[in-house]
Amino acid sequence: MPKVSDTHLADRRDQILSAAAACFAAQGFHATSMADVVGASGLSAGSVYRYFASKDDLIGAIVDRYLEGLVGHFARAHMTSSSPADTVIDAIRLLTQGLIDTPFQPFAQLMPQFWSEARRNETIRQRGETAFRALLGQFADIVRRAQGEGTLQTDLEPSGVAQVMLALVQGFFLQSILLGQDAALEVYADTVRRLLSPSSR
Amino acid sequence: MPKVSDTHLADRRDQILSAAAACFAAQGFHATSMADVVGASGLSAGSVYRYFASKDDLIGAIVDRYLEGLVGHFARAHMTSSSPADTVIDAIRLLTQGLIDTPFQPFAQLMPQFWSEARRNETIRQRGETAFRALLGQFADIVRRAQGEGTLQTDLEPSGVAQVMLALVQGFFLQSILLGQDAALEVYADTVRRLLSPSSR
Amino acid sequence: MPKVSDTHLADRRDQILSAAAACFAAQGFHATSMADVVGASGLSAGSVYRYFASKDDLIGAIVDRYLEGLVGHFARAHMTSSSPADTVIDAIRLLTQGLIDTPFQPFAQLMPQFWSEARRNETIRQRGETAFRALLGQFADIVRRAQGEGTLQTDLEPSGVAQVMLALVQGFFLQSILLGQDAALEVYADTVRRLLSPSSR
Amino acid sequence: MPKVSDTHLADRRDQILSAAAACFAAQGFHATSMADVVGASGLSAGSVYRYFASKDDLIGAIVDRYLEGLVGHFARAHMTSSSPADTVIDAIRLLTQGLIDTPFQPFAQLMPQFWSEARRNETIRQRGETAFRALLGQFADIVRRAQGEGTLQTDLEPSGVAQVMLALVQGFFLQSILLGQDAALEVYADTVRRLLSPSSR
DNA sequence: CATGAATGAGAGTTCATTCAT
DNA sequence: GATGAATGAACTCTCATTCAT
């Protein structure tokens, strides 16, 4: 199919990317063979390699999507949340739902894959660093706003609280891999809210 | 009645396990070939397979060591720490030092490997669940003790705080993979201490 | 009755052939992909396959051009040269210059490619046989003329001398691939002249 | 089979090398797949790669054998031949017989492969240069000896005659690929003898 | 007529595992 | 008991060729 519209090309790319994301989320980057991706995409090997130069290129594109999705999620949470605690809890809820049935469905499951890869692949590490620094910046802004509104102690370093907030999201997800996410969220959310919101004390 | 002593057998096993841990920490489970492990161990392929039935078996043994080391670390931290905040910070410091020159040197680097594997390997997930539930139990005890001593609010659910404590350790490590661990620890530790220690408010 | 003129078709063919010759000379038949040829020709894959049924067909056409060029070169050398020795030396000089900046530029570099291919491809071998028999015939004529003029011993078999002459051209080119052609030519030419021209003895 | 004798290892290497030489001679380097070599060797893919790191490595080893065989052949011819003409003719005869049933059987057929490869592979070109310079040196010695014995004109440059001698061997082989070697040799040999031996004039 | 996206068999290579010695 | 040569299925990736547009 020559001289095809740009939309068509972008759709094909998305088709491959979605298939790959599903495979990678289910099996991990390294346990997924290109044949798996090819099969899941419904295209041929040659076509997949027309859109992505190598498996690493495909992994890079998936990671980019993952990071964009992550930063986008948190940016939206940022808009609608008033407090650091709610930001953390909303983020978890968004990502948890993403674990089930949103368009971001497979991406939350990619988290451990991403961290493994970041240790070995400098390009991915750098992209991750950029994304996560942006995230920490957003969180720090939320902290400063809360401090300005008097809902958070002013002796806390915003960057430190931002790191803590991020850790609270990350940690919950890691734990949910081992323990299952449903049961714990209520207690966890309540604890986070009490610790990060002095008004409740 | 084997010709060689049990000690000899155990030593061989340790020799392989140490070599494998170093390889896995440096390159990840999947990027490490059995030939890498065989080479690093100084033994032959046949010997390695005499002690471990398969690569997965070897990974399982490494994960067991990793989890034992982790639980042991925190258990020790438990003994010497009086407060939840100090437990978190001590744990980070122990593991951070482990990143450099303790006998646990490679194990901290195995963290993302472990979480990736736990998503795909049910046996490993279960062992992890057991270990982390034990860890959470220890942390909950620390929380209860602190509440009894009046250094922590009593309206906090101990299991929730335990999860938060664990998340604060895990999150710091994930972030340090991307951002480098040195700079942030002081601010992070200070923030954790202020949030988890009402006396400072 | 085609919509485009025959000239246009022939031009397209030449365009592809020139691009292919350059690629084949630079990289060899097998290391050159059809994508390379397509790219160098400035046309599309479909167009190239409109003019040449297959890669082998294209190789065949290139070989034909190569052989035509070769025979044509020697035919011209035949006209202007009076002696067997000068024929050999002029041929080398023409082809050597062809290595640099004549329209035959890439063809001399195709020589080893041709001989490799002739061993495996019977069609090409046959075309080569025809061309080289023609060449040997031209050379034999030159020998007979020289013998008639008394500038060459009459006890030499013309066909044998023709083969020797051809070998002297071919051999020089093979050696120049390994050794570089510049330095040796003067000594080589002088030696050829002395051996093939009894007058100089 | 572990702890196998060095002889056994060398035999395996030879086994692969012989199979590869046969394949390469029959089909050329690039038209021969590693699967072809594997099949012809009677071993497995893994075994072939235990002895040769890559296809290029294998080609390099074959070329080395080819060049050694070539230089060795000519060195022997050198010993037993008294005149430059006989050296050329003996060399052709040795290599021609090699085309049929000596241990060097496939190597003579590798000639065009070698020259093609030398144009694209600098390592191979260099090895070839070394070997052929050695050959030219041997030939020049023969020339000087003949000049000393008064069987060759002293006004010929030994290095130039050496190049001519080599060309006469190479050219005959190239021509024999197209024309078949049997018929021509007698006439060719006679012509070479007459041209290179002034005594016959 | 021209295009170039799509194909899929097959390329070179790796590697977990076995077993004769 | 230990060895390491041997295995072969599976891997990532290429490329000559086709055909819907």
GROMACS .gro file of C-alpha atoms in nm, chain A residues 117-186:
model
   70
  117GLU     CA    1   1.612  -0.118   3.196
  118ALA     CA    2   1.718   0.220   3.331
  119ARG     CA    3   1.999   0.052   3.523
  120ARG     CA    4   2.149  -0.089   3.205
  121ASN     CA    5   2.050   0.150   2.929
  122GLU     CA    6   2.186   0.499   2.964
  123THR     CA    7   1.955   0.653   2.703
  124ILE     CA    8   1.652   0.524   2.886
  125ARG     CA    9   1.795   0.632   3.218
  126GLN     CA   10   1.837   0.988   3.087
  127ARG     CA   11   1.486   1.007   2.948
  128GLY     CA   12   1.361   0.877   3.279
  129GLU     CA   13   1.565   1.132   3.468
  130THR     CA   14   1.414   1.415   3.264
  131ALA     CA   15   1.062   1.288   3.314
  132PHE     CA   16   1.101   1.227   3.683
  133ARG     CA   17   1.268   1.561   3.746
  134ALA     CA   18   0.967   1.722   3.577
  135LEU     CA   19   0.740   1.520   3.803
  136LEU     CA   20   0.934   1.621   4.113
  137GLY     CA   21   0.908   1.982   4.000
  138GLN     CA   22   0.532   1.957   3.975
  139PHE     CA   23   0.512   1.796   4.315
  140ALA     CA   24   0.733   2.065   4.467
  141ASP     CA   25   0.497   2.329   4.328
  142ILE     CA   26   0.204   2.154   4.492
  143VAL     CA   27   0.397   2.149   4.819
  144ARG     CA   28   0.473   2.521   4.798
  145ARG     CA   29   0.110   2.600   4.724
  146ALA     CA   30   0.001   2.397   5.025
  147GLN     CA   31   0.258   2.571   5.241
  148GLY     CA   32   0.129   2.906   5.112
  149GLU     CA   33  -0.226   2.806   5.199
  150GLY     CA   34  -0.116   2.703   5.547
  151THR     CA   35  -0.213   2.337   5.500
  152LEU     CA   36   0.146   2.213   5.529
  153GLN     CA   37   0.429   2.298   5.766
  154THR     CA   38   0.657   2.560   5.620
  155ASP     CA   39   0.972   2.406   5.770
  156LEU     CA   40   0.957   2.121   5.516
  157GLU     CA   41   1.182   2.141   5.214
  158PRO     CA   42   0.952   2.127   4.906
  159SER     CA   43   1.198   1.915   4.707
  160GLY     CA   44   1.222   1.667   4.994
  161VAL     CA   45   0.845   1.638   5.025
  162ALA     CA   46   0.823   1.594   4.648
  163GLN     CA   47   1.059   1.299   4.670
  164VAL     CA   48   0.859   1.153   4.955
  165MET     CA   49   0.536   1.194   4.757
  166LEU     CA   50   0.688   1.017   4.458
  167ALA     CA   51   0.822   0.740   4.681
  168LEU     CA   52   0.475   0.691   4.828
  169VAL     CA   53   0.333   0.634   4.480
  170GLN     CA   54   0.618   0.413   4.363
  171GLY     CA   55   0.629   0.210   4.683
  172PHE     CA   56   0.259   0.138   4.671
  173PHE     CA   57   0.290  -0.001   4.323
  174LEU     CA   58   0.586  -0.221   4.403
  175GLN     CA   59   0.405  -0.358   4.705
  176SER     CA   60   0.091  -0.417   4.505
  177ILE     CA   61   0.284  -0.641   4.267
  178LEU     CA   62   0.356  -0.876   4.555
  179LEU     CA   63   0.053  -0.828   4.773
  180GLY     CA   64  -0.232  -0.738   4.540
  181GLN     CA   65  -0.345  -0.380   4.530
  182ASP     CA   66  -0.707  -0.387   4.635
  183ALA     CA   67  -0.709  -0.453   5.004
  184ALA     CA   68  -0.437  -0.218   5.109
  185LEU     CA   69  -0.529   0.104   4.931
  186GLU     CA   70  -0.785   0.232   5.180
   0.00000   0.00000   0.00000
